[in-house]
PDB file of C-alpha atoms in Angstrom:
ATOM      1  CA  UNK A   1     125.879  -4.992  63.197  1.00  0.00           C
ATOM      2  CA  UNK A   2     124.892  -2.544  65.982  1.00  0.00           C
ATOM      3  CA  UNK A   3     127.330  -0.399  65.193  1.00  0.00           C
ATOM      4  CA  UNK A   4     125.968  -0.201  61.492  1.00  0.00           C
ATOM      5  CA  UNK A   5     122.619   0.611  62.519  1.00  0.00           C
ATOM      6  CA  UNK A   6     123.436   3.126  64.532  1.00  0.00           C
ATOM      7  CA  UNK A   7     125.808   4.839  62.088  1.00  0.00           C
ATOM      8  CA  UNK A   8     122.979   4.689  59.514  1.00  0.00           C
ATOM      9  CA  UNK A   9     120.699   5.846  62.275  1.00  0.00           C
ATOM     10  CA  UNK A  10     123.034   8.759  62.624  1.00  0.00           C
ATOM     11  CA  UNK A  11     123.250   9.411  58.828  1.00  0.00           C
ATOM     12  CA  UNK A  12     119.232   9.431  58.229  1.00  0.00           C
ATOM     13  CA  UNK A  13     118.990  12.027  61.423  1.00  0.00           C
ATOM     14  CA  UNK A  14     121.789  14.165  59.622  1.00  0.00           C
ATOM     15  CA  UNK A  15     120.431  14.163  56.210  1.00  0.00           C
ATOM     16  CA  UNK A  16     116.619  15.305  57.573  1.00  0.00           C
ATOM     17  CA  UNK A  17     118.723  18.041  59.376  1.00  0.00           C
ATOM     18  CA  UNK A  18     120.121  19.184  56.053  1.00  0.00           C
ATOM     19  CA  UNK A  19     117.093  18.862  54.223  1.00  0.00           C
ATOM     20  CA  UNK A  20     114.925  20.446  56.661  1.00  0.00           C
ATOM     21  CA  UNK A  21     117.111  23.513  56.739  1.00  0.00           C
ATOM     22  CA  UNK A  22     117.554  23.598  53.174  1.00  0.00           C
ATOM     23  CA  UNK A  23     113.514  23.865  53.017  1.00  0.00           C
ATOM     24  CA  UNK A  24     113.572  26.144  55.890  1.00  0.00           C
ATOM     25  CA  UNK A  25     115.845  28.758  53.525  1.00  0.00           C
ATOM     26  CA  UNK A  26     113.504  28.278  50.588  1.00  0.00           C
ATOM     27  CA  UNK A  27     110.290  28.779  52.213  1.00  0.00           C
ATOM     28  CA  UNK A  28     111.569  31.605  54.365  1.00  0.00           C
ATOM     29  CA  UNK A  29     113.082  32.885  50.912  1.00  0.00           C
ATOM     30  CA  UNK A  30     109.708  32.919  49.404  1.00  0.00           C
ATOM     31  CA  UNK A  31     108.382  34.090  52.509  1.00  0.00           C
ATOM     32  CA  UNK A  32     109.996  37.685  51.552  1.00  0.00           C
ATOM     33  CA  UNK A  33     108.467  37.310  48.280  1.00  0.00           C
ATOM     34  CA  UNK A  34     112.696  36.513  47.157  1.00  0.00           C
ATOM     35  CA  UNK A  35     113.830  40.009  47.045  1.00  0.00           C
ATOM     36  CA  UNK A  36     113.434  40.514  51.015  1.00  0.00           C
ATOM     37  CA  UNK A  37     113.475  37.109  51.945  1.00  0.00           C
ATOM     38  CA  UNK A  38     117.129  35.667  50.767  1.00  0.00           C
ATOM     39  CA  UNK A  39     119.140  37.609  52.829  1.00  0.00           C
ATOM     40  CA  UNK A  40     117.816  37.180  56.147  1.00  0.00           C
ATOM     41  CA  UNK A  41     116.892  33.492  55.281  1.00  0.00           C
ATOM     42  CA  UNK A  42     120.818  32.774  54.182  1.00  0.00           C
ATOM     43  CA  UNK A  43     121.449  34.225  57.486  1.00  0.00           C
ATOM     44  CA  UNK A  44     119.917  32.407  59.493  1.00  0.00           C
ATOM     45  CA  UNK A  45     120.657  29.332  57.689  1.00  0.00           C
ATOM     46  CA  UNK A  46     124.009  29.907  58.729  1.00  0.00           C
ATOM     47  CA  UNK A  47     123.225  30.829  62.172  1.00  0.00           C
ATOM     48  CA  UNK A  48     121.963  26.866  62.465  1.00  0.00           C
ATOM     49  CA  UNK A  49     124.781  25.903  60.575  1.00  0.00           C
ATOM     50  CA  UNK A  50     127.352  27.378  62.739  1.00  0.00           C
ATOM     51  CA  UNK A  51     125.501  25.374  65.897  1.00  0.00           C
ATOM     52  CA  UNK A  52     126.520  22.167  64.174  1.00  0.00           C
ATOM     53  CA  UNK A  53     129.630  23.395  63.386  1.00  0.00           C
ATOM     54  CA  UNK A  54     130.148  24.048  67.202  1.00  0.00           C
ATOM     55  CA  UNK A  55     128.828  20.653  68.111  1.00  0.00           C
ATOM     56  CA  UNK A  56     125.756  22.284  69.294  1.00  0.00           C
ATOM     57  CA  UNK A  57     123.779  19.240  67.885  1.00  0.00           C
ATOM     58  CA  UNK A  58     120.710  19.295  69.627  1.00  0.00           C
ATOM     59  CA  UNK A  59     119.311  22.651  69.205  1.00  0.00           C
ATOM     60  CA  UNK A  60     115.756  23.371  67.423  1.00  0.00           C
ATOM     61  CA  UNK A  61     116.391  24.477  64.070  1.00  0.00           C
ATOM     62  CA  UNK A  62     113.627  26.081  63.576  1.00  0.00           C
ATOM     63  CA  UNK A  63     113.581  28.296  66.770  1.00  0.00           C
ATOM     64  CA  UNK A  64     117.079  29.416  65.653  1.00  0.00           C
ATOM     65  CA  UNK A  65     116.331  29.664  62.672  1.00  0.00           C
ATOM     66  CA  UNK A  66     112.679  32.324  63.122  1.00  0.00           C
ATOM     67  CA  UNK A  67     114.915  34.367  65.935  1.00  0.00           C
ATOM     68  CA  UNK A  68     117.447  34.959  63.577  1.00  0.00           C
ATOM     69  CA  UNK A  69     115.497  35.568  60.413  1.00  0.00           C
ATOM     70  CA  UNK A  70     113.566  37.867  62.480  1.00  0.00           C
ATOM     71  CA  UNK A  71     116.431  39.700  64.487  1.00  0.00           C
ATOM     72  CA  UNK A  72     118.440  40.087  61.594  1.00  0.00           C
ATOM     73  CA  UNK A  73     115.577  41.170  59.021  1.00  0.00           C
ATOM     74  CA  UNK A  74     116.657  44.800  58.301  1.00  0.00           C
ATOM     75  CA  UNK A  75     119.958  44.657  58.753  1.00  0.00           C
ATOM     76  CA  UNK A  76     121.178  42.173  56.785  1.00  0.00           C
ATOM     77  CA  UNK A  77     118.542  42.968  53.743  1.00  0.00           C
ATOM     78  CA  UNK A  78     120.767  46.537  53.880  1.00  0.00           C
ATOM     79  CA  UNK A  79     123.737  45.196  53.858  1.00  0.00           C
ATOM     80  CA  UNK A  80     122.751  42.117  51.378  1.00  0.00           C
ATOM     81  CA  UNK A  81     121.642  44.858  48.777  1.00  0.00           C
ATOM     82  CA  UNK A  82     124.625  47.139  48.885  1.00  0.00           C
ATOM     83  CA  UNK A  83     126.590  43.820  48.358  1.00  0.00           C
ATOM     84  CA  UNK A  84     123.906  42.836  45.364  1.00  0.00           C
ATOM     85  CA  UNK A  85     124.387  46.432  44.021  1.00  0.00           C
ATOM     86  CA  UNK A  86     128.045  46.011  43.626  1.00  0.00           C
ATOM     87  CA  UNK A  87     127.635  42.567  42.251  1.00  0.00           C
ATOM     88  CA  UNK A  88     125.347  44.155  39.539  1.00  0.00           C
ATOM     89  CA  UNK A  89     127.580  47.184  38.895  1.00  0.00           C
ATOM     90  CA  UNK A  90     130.251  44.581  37.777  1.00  0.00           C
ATOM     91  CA  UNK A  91     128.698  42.678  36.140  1.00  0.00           C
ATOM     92  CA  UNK A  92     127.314  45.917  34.137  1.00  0.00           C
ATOM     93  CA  UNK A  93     130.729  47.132  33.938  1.00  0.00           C
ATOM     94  CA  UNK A  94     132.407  43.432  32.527  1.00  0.00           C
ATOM     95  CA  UNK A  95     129.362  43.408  29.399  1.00  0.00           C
ATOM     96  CA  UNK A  96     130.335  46.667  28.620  1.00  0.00           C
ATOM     97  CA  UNK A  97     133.925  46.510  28.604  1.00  0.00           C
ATOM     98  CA  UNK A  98     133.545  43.031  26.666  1.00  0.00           C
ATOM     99  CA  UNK A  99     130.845  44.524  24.001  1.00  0.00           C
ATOM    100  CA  UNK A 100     133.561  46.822  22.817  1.00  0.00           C
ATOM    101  CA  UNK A 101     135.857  45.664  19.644  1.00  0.00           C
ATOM    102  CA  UNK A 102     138.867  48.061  20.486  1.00  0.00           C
ATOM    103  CA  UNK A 103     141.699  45.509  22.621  1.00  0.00           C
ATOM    104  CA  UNK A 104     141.983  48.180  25.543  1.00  0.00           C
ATOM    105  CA  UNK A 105     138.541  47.811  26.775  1.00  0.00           C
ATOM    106  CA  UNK A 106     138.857  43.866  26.427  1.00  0.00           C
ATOM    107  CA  UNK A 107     141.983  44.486  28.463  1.00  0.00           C
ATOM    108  CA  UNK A 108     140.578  46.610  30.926  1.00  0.00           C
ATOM    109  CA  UNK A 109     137.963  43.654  31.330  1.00  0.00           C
ATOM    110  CA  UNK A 110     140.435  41.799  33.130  1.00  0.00           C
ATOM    111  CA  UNK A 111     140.166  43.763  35.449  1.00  0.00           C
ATOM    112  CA  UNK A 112     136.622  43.678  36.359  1.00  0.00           C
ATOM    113  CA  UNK A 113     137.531  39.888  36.388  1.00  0.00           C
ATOM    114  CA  UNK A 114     140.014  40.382  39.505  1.00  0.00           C
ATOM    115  CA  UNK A 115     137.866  42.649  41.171  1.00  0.00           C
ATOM    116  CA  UNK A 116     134.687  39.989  40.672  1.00  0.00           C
ATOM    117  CA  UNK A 117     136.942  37.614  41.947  1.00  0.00           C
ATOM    118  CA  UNK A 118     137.667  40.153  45.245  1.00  0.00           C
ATOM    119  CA  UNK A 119     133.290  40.622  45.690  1.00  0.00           C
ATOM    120  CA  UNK A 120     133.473  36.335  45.581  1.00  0.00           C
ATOM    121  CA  UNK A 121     136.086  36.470  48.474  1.00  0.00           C
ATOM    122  CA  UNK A 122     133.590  38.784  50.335  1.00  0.00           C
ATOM    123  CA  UNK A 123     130.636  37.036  49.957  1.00  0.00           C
ATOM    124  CA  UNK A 124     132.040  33.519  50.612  1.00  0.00           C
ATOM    125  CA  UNK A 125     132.977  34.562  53.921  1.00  0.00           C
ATOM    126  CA  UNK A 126     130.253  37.573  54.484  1.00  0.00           C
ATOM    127  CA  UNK A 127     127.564  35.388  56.198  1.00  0.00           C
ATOM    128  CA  UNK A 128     129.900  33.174  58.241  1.00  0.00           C
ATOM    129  CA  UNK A 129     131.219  36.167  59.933  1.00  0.00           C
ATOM    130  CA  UNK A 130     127.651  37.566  59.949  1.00  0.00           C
ATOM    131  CA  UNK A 131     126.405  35.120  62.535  1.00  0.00           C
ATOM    132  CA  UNK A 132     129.509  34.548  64.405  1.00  0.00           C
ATOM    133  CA  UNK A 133     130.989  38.317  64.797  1.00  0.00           C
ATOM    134  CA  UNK A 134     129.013  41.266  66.001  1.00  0.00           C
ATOM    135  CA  UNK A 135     130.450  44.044  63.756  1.00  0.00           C
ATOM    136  CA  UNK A 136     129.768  47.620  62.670  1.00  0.00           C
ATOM    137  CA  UNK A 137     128.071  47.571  58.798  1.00  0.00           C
ATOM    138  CA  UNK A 138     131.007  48.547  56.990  1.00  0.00           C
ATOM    139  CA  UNK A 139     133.401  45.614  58.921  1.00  0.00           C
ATOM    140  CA  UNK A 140     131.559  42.929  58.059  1.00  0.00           C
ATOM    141  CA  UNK A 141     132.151  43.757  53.876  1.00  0.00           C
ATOM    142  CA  UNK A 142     135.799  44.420  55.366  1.00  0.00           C
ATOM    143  CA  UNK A 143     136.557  41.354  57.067  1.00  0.00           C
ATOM    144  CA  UNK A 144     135.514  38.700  54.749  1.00  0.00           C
ATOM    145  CA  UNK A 145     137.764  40.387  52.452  1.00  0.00           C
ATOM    146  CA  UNK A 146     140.564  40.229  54.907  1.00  0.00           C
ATOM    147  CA  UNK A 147     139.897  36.841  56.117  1.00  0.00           C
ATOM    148  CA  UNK A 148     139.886  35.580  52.296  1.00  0.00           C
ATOM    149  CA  UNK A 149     143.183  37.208  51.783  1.00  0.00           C
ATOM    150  CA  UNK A 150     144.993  36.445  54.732  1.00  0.00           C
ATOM    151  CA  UNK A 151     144.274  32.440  54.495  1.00  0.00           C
ATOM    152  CA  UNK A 152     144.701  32.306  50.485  1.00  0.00           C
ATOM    153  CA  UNK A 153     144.875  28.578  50.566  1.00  0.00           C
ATOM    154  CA  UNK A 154     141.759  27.689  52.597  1.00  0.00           C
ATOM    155  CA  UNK A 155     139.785  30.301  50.002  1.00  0.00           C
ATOM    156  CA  UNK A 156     141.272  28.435  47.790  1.00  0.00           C
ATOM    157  CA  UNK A 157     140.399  25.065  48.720  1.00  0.00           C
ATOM    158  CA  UNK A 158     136.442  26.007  49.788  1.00  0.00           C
ATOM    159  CA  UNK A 159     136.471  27.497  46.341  1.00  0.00           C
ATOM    160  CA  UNK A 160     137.686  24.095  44.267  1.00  0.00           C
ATOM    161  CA  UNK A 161     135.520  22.405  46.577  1.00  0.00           C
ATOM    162  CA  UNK A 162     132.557  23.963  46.630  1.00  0.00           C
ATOM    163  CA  UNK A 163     133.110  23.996  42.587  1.00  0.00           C
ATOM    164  CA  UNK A 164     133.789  20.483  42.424  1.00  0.00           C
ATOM    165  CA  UNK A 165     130.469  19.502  44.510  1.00  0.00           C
ATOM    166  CA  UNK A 166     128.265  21.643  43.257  1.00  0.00           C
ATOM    167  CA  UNK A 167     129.314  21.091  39.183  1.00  0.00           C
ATOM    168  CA  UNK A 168     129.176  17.189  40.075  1.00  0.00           C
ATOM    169  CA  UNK A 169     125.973  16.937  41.851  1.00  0.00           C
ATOM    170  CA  UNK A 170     124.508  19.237  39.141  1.00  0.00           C
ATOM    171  CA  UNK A 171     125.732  16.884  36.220  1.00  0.00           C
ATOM    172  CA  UNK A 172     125.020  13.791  37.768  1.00  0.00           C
ATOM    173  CA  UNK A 173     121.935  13.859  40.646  1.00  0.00           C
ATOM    174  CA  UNK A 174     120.839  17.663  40.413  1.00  0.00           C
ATOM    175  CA  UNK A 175     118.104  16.540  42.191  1.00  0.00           C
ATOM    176  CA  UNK A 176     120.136  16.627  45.377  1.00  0.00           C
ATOM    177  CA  UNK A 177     120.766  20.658  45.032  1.00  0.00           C
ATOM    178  CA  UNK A 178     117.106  21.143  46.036  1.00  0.00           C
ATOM    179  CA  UNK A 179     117.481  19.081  48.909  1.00  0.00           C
ATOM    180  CA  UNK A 180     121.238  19.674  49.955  1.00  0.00           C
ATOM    181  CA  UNK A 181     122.169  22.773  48.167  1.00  0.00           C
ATOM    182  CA  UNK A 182     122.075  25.787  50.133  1.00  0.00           C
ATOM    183  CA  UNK A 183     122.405  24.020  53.565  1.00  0.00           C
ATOM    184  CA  UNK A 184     125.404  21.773  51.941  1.00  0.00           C
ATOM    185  CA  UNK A 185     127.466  24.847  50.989  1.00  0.00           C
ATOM    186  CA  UNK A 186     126.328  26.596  53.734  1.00  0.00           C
ATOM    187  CA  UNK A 187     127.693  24.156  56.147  1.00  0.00           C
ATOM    188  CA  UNK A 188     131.283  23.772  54.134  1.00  0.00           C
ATOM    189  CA  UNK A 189     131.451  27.482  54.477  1.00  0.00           C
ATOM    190  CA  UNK A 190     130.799  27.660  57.985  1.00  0.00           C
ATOM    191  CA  UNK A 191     133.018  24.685  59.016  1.00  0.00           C
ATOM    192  CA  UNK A 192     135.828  26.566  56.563  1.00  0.00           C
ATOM    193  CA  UNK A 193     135.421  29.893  57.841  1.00  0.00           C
ATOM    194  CA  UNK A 194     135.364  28.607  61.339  1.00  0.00           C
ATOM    195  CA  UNK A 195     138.817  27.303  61.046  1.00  0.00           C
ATOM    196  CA  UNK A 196     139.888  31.010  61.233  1.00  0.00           C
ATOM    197  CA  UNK A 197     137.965  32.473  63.437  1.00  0.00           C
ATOM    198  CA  UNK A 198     140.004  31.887  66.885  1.00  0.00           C
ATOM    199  CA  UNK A 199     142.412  34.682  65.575  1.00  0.00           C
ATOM    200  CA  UNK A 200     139.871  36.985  65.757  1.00  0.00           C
ATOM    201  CA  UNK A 201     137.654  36.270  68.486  1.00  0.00           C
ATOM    202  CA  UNK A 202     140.156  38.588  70.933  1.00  0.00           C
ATOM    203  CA  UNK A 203     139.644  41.275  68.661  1.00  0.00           C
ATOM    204  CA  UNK A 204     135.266  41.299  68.487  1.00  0.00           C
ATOM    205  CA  UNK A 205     132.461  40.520  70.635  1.00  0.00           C
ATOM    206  CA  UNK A 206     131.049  37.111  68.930  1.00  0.00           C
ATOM    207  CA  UNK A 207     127.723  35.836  69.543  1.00  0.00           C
TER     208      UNK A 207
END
């Protein structure tokens, strides 16, 4: 019986961890009125993320959370909109290929597909090496690229996962996405992406 009270205990701490962080990364989100405030918000989301992920357990979320959103503020809101500019140049490119009736454009589509694919690669790994990697610009839209590629069935499996949970929860309790959602998929990322990381760490400075 002691042991089940403390293992619920533990539960009920973990889950107003999650949630707290998850309303950390909206209101910090707003806080940049969206635009200027996603970016450095996901970031530091996954700065307290990665803690956990490192058994750092105990740690103020919020303190880590403000010194990263503020550290990180310019930077990453460069970086995040050269990644949202290619995201929207694609996604340009794909309606236009796809509004046309001859069968080479619709061909040619496919090939906006595989390089869509590629810019999901990148940005499933892009903050996880973000806040554990101290990189020059251009590396870290590099590495997440190589990191996806070089463990194909870990991007794999985060990608069916993170599907999976996130189509489920939505069909069944989306309630919990508000709650869960960004510090849920943030934390599968991290604890993924992590996996990898000790074949790197000889190569970069890490934080």
């Amino acid at each position: 019986m002691k042991g089940f009270i403390n293992g619920y205990y533990q539960f009920s701490v973990w889950l107003l961890r999650f949630a707290y962080l998850n309303f950390l990364w909206v209101a910090f989100t707003l806080l940049g009125l969206i635009l200027f405030g996603i970016f450095p918000a996901t970031a530091a989301m996954f700065a307290v993320v990665r803690k956990w992920v490192l058994k750092h357990d105990d740690i103020n979320i919020f303190q880590v959370f403000w010194q990263t959103y503020k550290k990180e503020f310019i930077q990453i809101n460069l970086i995040g909109f050269v990644l949202a500019i290619i995201g929207y140049l694609l996604s340009i490119q794909f309606m236009i290929l796809r509004g046309q009736a001859s069968l080479q454009y619709v061909l040619a589509s496919y090939s906006i597909i595989a390089l869509f694919i590629l810019y999901l690669i990148i940005l499933m790994y892009f903050f996880p090496i973000y806040v554990h990697f101290a990189l020059k610009n251009t590396d870290y839209i590099k590495w997440p690229f190589v990191i996806g590629i070089v463990h194909p069935i870990l991007t794999i499996f985060l990608f069916i996962v993170l599907g999976l949970l996130n189509s489920v929860t939505y069909m069944y309790i989306p309630g919990l996405l508000f709650f869960f959602g960004g510090s849920g998929n943030a934390y599968i990322l991290m604890w993924g992406a992590q996996k990898t990381f000790v074949n790197y760490e000889s190569k970069f400075a890490y934080e």
